[in-house]
Amino acid sequence: MNDTPSVAARIRDVKAQIADAAEKAGRRETDIRLLAVSKFHPASAVEQAIAAGHRDFGENRVQEAAGKYPLLKDRFPDLRLHLIGPLQTNKVRDAVALFDVIETLDRPKLAGALARERDKTGQCPDLLVQINTGEEPQKAGISPVTADEFIRKTSGTMGLPVVGVMCIPPVEDDPAPHFALLAEVARRHDLEVISMGMSADFEEAIYQGSTEVRLGTAIFGSRPDR
Ligand SMILES: *Cc1c(COP(=O)(O)O)cnc(C)c1O
């Protein structure tokens, strides 16, 4: 007997927890998307999730995703791949070609590079603006102070397909006020997607209005070293 739960079993479990949290919050579970974060895990782990019917995946590096996902996307055209890590402008072309959603639009220079790539290729993934709710100097994301202007400029003047916001609260903080701040920005700009909540805090994120939780450890187990 192997008592390590399968990826399929873990997905079933977290979906039940999502449904519970949604019900407690008076929300519909169908309004919350589950993103399976497969960073560091091999394509074989992703295939187990696909076999269980899962289709939304998150990766935090362009290069790692480029090694894992093109074949899977050919075989499963309804697979949706989300970039949830920082994007360097020199990787914009690869990222636009590979990802269906880029959740880490966090600075004017990157917005400019995405707009140029869109003008060249006629293609741009859905975009989320990453907000550095804790104003941590080492963390990516636009400051909450300039977020409103940045969202107006990118989705308005530049015409980029900004559909939501994303945050990663400081690890040492109570995440609730960070989630509340992010949800408030989304409401102000009438943005549909609120990407917040990881394995340790997704239930709180759902209480605060998350429409997308990003779970790695809860689905694939602890990340292998590399
Ligand atoms: C790795 C990662 C996650 C998943 O983290 P877990 O704690 O394993 O659920 C979520 N969001 C981002 C941005 C990540 O980099």
mmCIF file of C-alpha atoms and ligand atoms in Angstrom:
data_model
loop_
_atom_site.group_PDB
_atom_site.id
_atom_site.type_symbol
_atom_site.label_atom_id
_atom_site.label_comp_id
_atom_site.label_asym_id
_atom_site.label_seq_id
_atom_site.Cartn_x
_atom_site.Cartn_y
_atom_site.Cartn_z
ATOM 1 C CA MET A 1 0.000 0.000 0.000
ATOM 2 C CA ASN A 2 1.268 3.392 -0.942
ATOM 3 C CA ASP A 3 -0.393 5.996 1.233
ATOM 4 C CA THR A 4 0.811 9.098 -0.622
ATOM 5 C CA PRO A 5 -2.418 10.524 -2.026
ATOM 6 C CA SER A 6 -2.625 10.697 -5.811
ATOM 7 C CA VAL A 7 -2.798 13.996 -7.670
ATOM 8 C CA ALA A 8 -6.390 13.115 -8.576
ATOM 9 C CA ALA A 9 -7.274 12.575 -4.904
ATOM 10 C CA ARG A 10 -5.623 15.830 -3.892
ATOM 11 C CA ILE A 11 -7.542 17.727 -6.558
ATOM 12 C CA ARG A 12 -10.779 16.173 -5.279
ATOM 13 C CA ASP A 13 -9.872 17.206 -1.725
ATOM 14 C CA VAL A 14 -8.991 20.810 -2.511
ATOM 15 C CA LYS A 15 -12.099 21.167 -4.665
ATOM 16 C CA ALA A 16 -14.178 20.037 -1.685
ATOM 17 C CA GLN A 17 -12.377 22.601 0.498
ATOM 18 C CA ILE A 18 -12.967 25.310 -2.101
ATOM 19 C CA ALA A 19 -16.671 24.391 -2.210
ATOM 20 C CA ASP A 20 -16.850 24.561 1.609
ATOM 21 C CA ALA A 21 -15.136 27.944 1.772
ATOM 22 C CA ALA A 22 -17.354 29.274 -1.021
ATOM 23 C CA GLU A 23 -20.472 28.146 0.796
ATOM 24 C CA LYS A 24 -19.319 29.778 4.050
ATOM 25 C CA ALA A 25 -18.700 32.978 2.105
ATOM 26 C CA GLY A 26 -22.113 32.800 0.443
ATOM 27 C CA ARG A 27 -20.483 32.397 -2.968
ATOM 28 C CA ARG A 28 -20.738 29.857 -5.768
ATOM 29 C CA GLU A 29 -17.856 27.400 -6.056
ATOM 30 C CA THR A 30 -18.118 27.685 -9.849
ATOM 31 C CA ASP A 31 -16.996 31.326 -9.536
ATOM 32 C CA ILE A 32 -13.603 30.194 -8.232
ATOM 33 C CA ARG A 33 -11.069 28.742 -10.640
ATOM 34 C CA LEU A 34 -8.449 26.317 -9.387
ATOM 35 C CA LEU A 35 -5.009 26.850 -10.852
ATOM 36 C CA ALA A 36 -2.672 23.867 -10.402
ATOM 37 C CA VAL A 37 0.833 25.296 -9.950
ATOM 38 C CA SER A 38 3.227 22.753 -11.443
ATOM 39 C CA LYS A 39 6.556 24.579 -11.076
ATOM 40 C CA PHE A 40 9.459 22.197 -10.284
ATOM 41 C CA HIS A 41 7.213 19.196 -10.979
ATOM 42 C CA PRO A 42 7.681 17.030 -14.075
ATOM 43 C CA ALA A 43 5.296 16.782 -17.024
ATOM 44 C CA SER A 44 4.242 13.361 -15.698
ATOM 45 C CA ALA A 45 2.702 15.047 -12.637
ATOM 46 C CA VAL A 46 0.865 17.495 -14.897
ATOM 47 C CA GLU A 47 -0.423 14.549 -16.936
ATOM 48 C CA GLN A 48 -1.935 13.021 -13.804
ATOM 49 C CA ALA A 49 -3.873 16.221 -13.215
ATOM 50 C CA ILE A 50 -4.957 16.292 -16.859
ATOM 51 C CA ALA A 51 -6.133 12.679 -16.590
ATOM 52 C CA ALA A 52 -8.239 13.782 -13.615
ATOM 53 C CA GLY A 53 -9.916 16.344 -15.874
ATOM 54 C CA HIS A 54 -7.926 19.380 -14.788
ATOM 55 C CA ARG A 55 -7.032 21.993 -17.393
ATOM 56 C CA ASP A 56 -5.759 25.201 -15.679
ATOM 57 C CA PHE A 57 -2.079 25.278 -14.806
ATOM 58 C CA GLY A 58 0.378 27.837 -13.459
ATOM 59 C CA GLU A 59 4.126 28.085 -13.978
ATOM 60 C CA ASN A 60 6.434 30.795 -12.692
ATOM 61 C CA ARG A 61 9.238 30.623 -15.268
ATOM 62 C CA VAL A 62 8.979 30.931 -19.034
ATOM 63 C CA GLN A 63 11.909 28.616 -19.650
ATOM 64 C CA GLU A 64 10.675 25.840 -17.399
ATOM 65 C CA ALA A 65 7.190 26.020 -18.917
ATOM 66 C CA ALA A 66 8.669 25.973 -22.435
ATOM 67 C CA GLY A 67 10.307 22.644 -21.629
ATOM 68 C CA LYS A 68 7.153 21.076 -20.257
ATOM 69 C CA TYR A 69 4.041 22.428 -21.907
ATOM 70 C CA PRO A 70 4.207 22.702 -25.722
ATOM 71 C CA LEU A 71 3.626 18.951 -26.226
ATOM 72 C CA LEU A 72 0.886 18.876 -23.615
ATOM 73 C CA LYS A 73 -0.821 21.857 -25.258
ATOM 74 C CA ASP A 74 -0.747 20.063 -28.606
ATOM 75 C CA ARG A 75 -2.421 17.020 -27.098
ATOM 76 C CA PHE A 76 -4.889 18.976 -24.957
ATOM 77 C CA PRO A 77 -5.887 22.128 -26.828
ATOM 78 C CA ASP A 78 -8.224 23.238 -24.023
ATOM 79 C CA LEU A 79 -5.341 23.354 -21.520
ATOM 80 C CA ARG A 80 -4.869 26.892 -20.185
ATOM 81 C CA LEU A 81 -1.419 27.917 -19.034
ATOM 82 C CA HIS A 82 -0.927 30.898 -16.689
ATOM 83 C CA LEU A 83 2.378 32.677 -16.048
ATOM 84 C CA ILE A 84 2.543 33.555 -12.349
ATOM 85 C CA GLY A 85 6.220 34.542 -12.011
ATOM 86 C CA PRO A 86 8.138 37.678 -13.022
ATOM 87 C CA LEU A 87 8.499 38.273 -16.766
ATOM 88 C CA GLN A 88 11.667 39.820 -18.224
ATOM 89 C CA THR A 89 11.080 41.902 -21.332
ATOM 90 C CA ASN A 90 13.516 39.762 -23.357
ATOM 91 C CA LYS A 91 11.215 36.762 -22.745
ATOM 92 C CA VAL A 92 8.023 38.526 -23.812
ATOM 93 C CA ARG A 93 7.911 36.939 -27.267
ATOM 94 C CA ASP A 94 8.223 33.388 -25.890
ATOM 95 C CA ALA A 95 5.727 34.132 -23.118
ATOM 96 C CA VAL A 96 3.113 35.550 -25.505
ATOM 97 C CA ALA A 97 3.459 32.473 -27.718
ATOM 98 C CA LEU A 98 3.174 29.976 -24.868
ATOM 99 C CA PHE A 99 0.883 31.362 -22.172
ATOM 100 C CA ASP A 100 -2.869 31.906 -22.269
ATOM 101 C CA VAL A 101 -2.775 34.258 -19.289
ATOM 102 C CA ILE A 102 0.063 36.426 -17.924
ATOM 103 C CA GLU A 103 -0.657 37.291 -14.287
ATOM 104 C CA THR A 104 2.438 39.355 -13.615
ATOM 105 C CA LEU A 105 2.072 42.611 -15.535
ATOM 106 C CA ASP A 106 3.869 44.797 -13.010
ATOM 107 C CA ARG A 107 5.651 47.736 -14.673
ATOM 108 C CA PRO A 108 5.355 50.208 -17.540
ATOM 109 C CA LYS A 109 8.333 48.767 -19.426
ATOM 110 C CA LEU A 110 6.697 45.332 -19.544
ATOM 111 C CA ALA A 111 3.381 46.850 -20.649
ATOM 112 C CA GLY A 112 5.240 48.549 -23.510
ATOM 113 C CA ALA A 113 6.924 45.315 -24.571
ATOM 114 C CA LEU A 114 3.609 43.430 -24.508
ATOM 115 C CA ALA A 115 1.934 46.145 -26.578
ATOM 116 C CA ARG A 116 4.724 45.996 -29.162
ATOM 117 C CA GLU A 117 4.473 42.204 -29.372
ATOM 118 C CA ARG A 118 0.704 42.480 -29.773
ATOM 119 C CA ASP A 119 1.153 45.032 -32.576
ATOM 120 C CA LYS A 120 3.614 42.732 -34.318
ATOM 121 C CA THR A 121 1.778 39.417 -33.923
ATOM 122 C CA GLY A 122 -1.829 40.468 -33.374
ATOM 123 C CA GLN A 123 -1.683 38.279 -30.260
ATOM 124 C CA CYS A 124 -1.819 39.023 -26.547
ATOM 125 C CA PRO A 125 -2.742 36.714 -23.660
ATOM 126 C CA ASP A 126 -5.226 37.877 -21.039
ATOM 127 C CA LEU A 127 -3.338 39.991 -18.512
ATOM 128 C CA LEU A 128 -3.552 40.449 -14.761
ATOM 129 C CA VAL A 129 -1.851 43.351 -13.018
ATOM 130 C CA GLN A 130 0.282 42.141 -10.122
ATOM 131 C CA ILE A 131 -0.006 44.418 -7.117
ATOM 132 C CA ASN A 132 2.633 44.495 -4.395
ATOM 133 C CA THR A 133 0.074 44.893 -1.600
ATOM 134 C CA GLY A 134 2.746 44.740 1.105
ATOM 135 C CA GLU A 135 4.980 47.263 -0.697
ATOM 136 C CA GLU A 136 7.894 44.883 -0.201
ATOM 137 C CA PRO A 137 11.008 46.258 -1.930
ATOM 138 C CA GLN A 138 12.239 42.811 -3.039
ATOM 139 C CA LYS A 139 8.882 41.716 -4.427
ATOM 140 C CA ALA A 140 7.505 42.231 -7.935
ATOM 141 C CA GLY A 141 4.269 44.107 -8.427
ATOM 142 C CA ILE A 142 3.056 47.637 -8.900
ATOM 143 C CA SER A 143 2.634 49.679 -5.723
ATOM 144 C CA PRO A 144 -0.989 50.025 -4.536
ATOM 145 C CA VAL A 145 -0.434 53.805 -4.690
ATOM 146 C CA THR A 146 0.125 53.815 -8.457
ATOM 147 C CA ALA A 147 -2.018 50.768 -9.312
ATOM 148 C CA ASP A 148 -5.114 52.754 -10.335
ATOM 149 C CA GLU A 149 -3.214 54.906 -12.785
ATOM 150 C CA PHE A 150 -1.329 51.894 -14.159
ATOM 151 C CA ILE A 151 -4.543 49.921 -14.738
ATOM 152 C CA ARG A 152 -6.210 52.894 -16.440
ATOM 153 C CA LYS A 153 -3.228 53.421 -18.695
ATOM 154 C CA THR A 154 -2.638 49.776 -19.688
ATOM 155 C CA SER A 155 -6.271 48.788 -20.222
ATOM 156 C CA GLY A 156 -7.383 52.197 -21.475
ATOM 157 C CA THR A 157 -4.771 54.158 -23.427
ATOM 158 C CA MET A 158 -2.694 51.134 -24.417
ATOM 159 C CA GLY A 159 -5.680 48.877 -25.056
ATOM 160 C CA LEU A 160 -4.101 45.845 -23.415
ATOM 161 C CA PRO A 161 -6.473 43.004 -22.404
ATOM 162 C CA VAL A 162 -6.277 43.553 -18.627
ATOM 163 C CA VAL A 163 -8.892 41.251 -17.089
ATOM 164 C CA GLY A 164 -7.856 41.165 -13.443
ATOM 165 C CA VAL A 165 -5.395 41.590 -10.600
ATOM 166 C CA MET A 166 -3.086 39.288 -8.672
ATOM 167 C CA CYS A 167 -1.114 39.481 -5.417
ATOM 168 C CA ILE A 168 1.243 37.494 -3.209
ATOM 169 C CA PRO A 169 0.946 38.822 0.373
ATOM 170 C CA PRO A 170 4.072 39.080 2.558
ATOM 171 C CA VAL A 171 4.695 35.670 4.155
ATOM 172 C CA GLU A 172 4.841 37.026 7.704
ATOM 173 C CA ASP A 173 1.583 39.029 7.500
ATOM 174 C CA ASP A 174 -2.036 38.113 8.065
ATOM 175 C CA PRO A 175 -3.078 37.837 4.406
ATOM 176 C CA ALA A 176 -6.671 39.052 4.954
ATOM 177 C CA PRO A 177 -6.066 42.820 4.607
ATOM 178 C CA HIS A 178 -3.908 42.227 1.516
ATOM 179 C CA PHE A 179 -6.662 40.166 -0.082
ATOM 180 C CA ALA A 180 -9.234 42.818 0.832
ATOM 181 C CA LEU A 181 -7.098 45.540 -0.753
ATOM 182 C CA LEU A 182 -6.703 43.550 -3.982
ATOM 183 C CA ALA A 183 -10.433 42.806 -4.201
ATOM 184 C CA GLU A 184 -11.147 46.515 -3.705
ATOM 185 C CA VAL A 185 -8.868 47.477 -6.622
ATOM 186 C CA ALA A 186 -10.635 44.908 -8.842
ATOM 187 C CA ARG A 187 -14.037 46.310 -7.884
ATOM 188 C CA ARG A 188 -12.952 49.884 -8.558
ATOM 189 C CA HIS A 189 -11.935 48.986 -12.093
ATOM 190 C CA ASP A 190 -14.691 46.458 -12.698
ATOM 191 C CA LEU A 191 -12.120 43.697 -13.314
ATOM 192 C CA GLU A 192 -13.389 40.135 -13.364
ATOM 193 C CA VAL A 193 -10.407 38.090 -12.185
ATOM 194 C CA ILE A 194 -8.991 38.300 -8.657
ATOM 195 C CA SER A 195 -6.069 35.882 -8.423
ATOM 196 C CA MET A 196 -5.178 35.371 -4.760
ATOM 197 C CA GLY A 197 -4.769 32.505 -2.340
ATOM 198 C CA MET A 198 -2.117 29.753 -2.239
ATOM 199 C CA SER A 199 -2.047 26.385 -0.451
ATOM 200 C CA ALA A 200 -1.707 27.947 3.008
ATOM 201 C CA ASP A 201 -4.339 30.691 2.740
ATOM 202 C CA PHE A 202 -6.793 29.976 -0.094
ATOM 203 C CA GLU A 203 -9.825 29.674 2.170
ATOM 204 C CA GLU A 204 -9.257 33.184 3.547
ATOM 205 C CA ALA A 205 -8.739 34.411 -0.029
ATOM 206 C CA ILE A 206 -12.112 32.944 -1.001
ATOM 207 C CA TYR A 207 -13.802 34.740 1.924
ATOM 208 C CA GLN A 208 -12.262 37.967 0.597
ATOM 209 C CA GLY A 209 -13.524 37.469 -2.951
ATOM 210 C CA SER A 210 -10.843 35.485 -4.791
ATOM 211 C CA THR A 211 -11.950 34.181 -8.198
ATOM 212 C CA GLU A 212 -8.780 32.179 -8.730
ATOM 213 C CA VAL A 213 -6.651 30.277 -6.221
ATOM 214 C CA ARG A 214 -3.166 29.118 -7.171
ATOM 215 C CA LEU A 215 -2.293 25.835 -5.482
ATOM 216 C CA GLY A 216 0.997 23.994 -5.841
ATOM 217 C CA THR A 217 1.818 22.011 -2.718
ATOM 218 C CA ALA A 218 -1.815 21.109 -1.988
ATOM 219 C CA ILE A 219 -2.068 19.385 -5.392
ATOM 220 C CA PHE A 220 1.401 18.103 -6.276
ATOM 221 C CA GLY A 221 2.923 17.701 -2.806
ATOM 222 C CA SER A 222 6.119 19.391 -1.674
ATOM 223 C CA ARG A 223 8.323 20.661 -4.476
ATOM 224 C CA PRO A 224 11.346 18.546 -5.409
ATOM 225 C CA ASP A 225 14.730 20.260 -5.008
ATOM 226 C CA ARG A 226 16.517 21.406 -8.088
HETATM 227 C C1 LIG B 1 4.559 28.661 -6.194
HETATM 228 C C2 LIG B 1 3.469 29.650 -6.280
HETATM 229 C C3 LIG B 1 2.164 29.327 -5.860
HETATM 230 C C4 LIG B 1 1.800 27.997 -5.219
HETATM 231 O O1 LIG B 1 2.323 27.918 -3.942
HETATM 232 P P1 LIG B 1 1.871 26.773 -2.895
HETATM 233 O O2 LIG B 1 2.132 27.357 -1.569
HETATM 234 O O3 LIG B 1 2.712 25.578 -3.195
HETATM 235 O O4 LIG B 1 0.423 26.502 -3.134
HETATM 236 C C5 LIG B 1 1.192 30.286 -6.020
HETATM 237 N N1 LIG B 1 1.449 31.498 -6.568
HETATM 238 C C6 LIG B 1 2.681 31.834 -6.979
HETATM 239 C C7 LIG B 1 2.910 33.179 -7.575
HETATM 240 C C8 LIG B 1 3.734 30.933 -6.858
HETATM 241 O O5 LIG B 1 4.959 31.291 -7.266
#
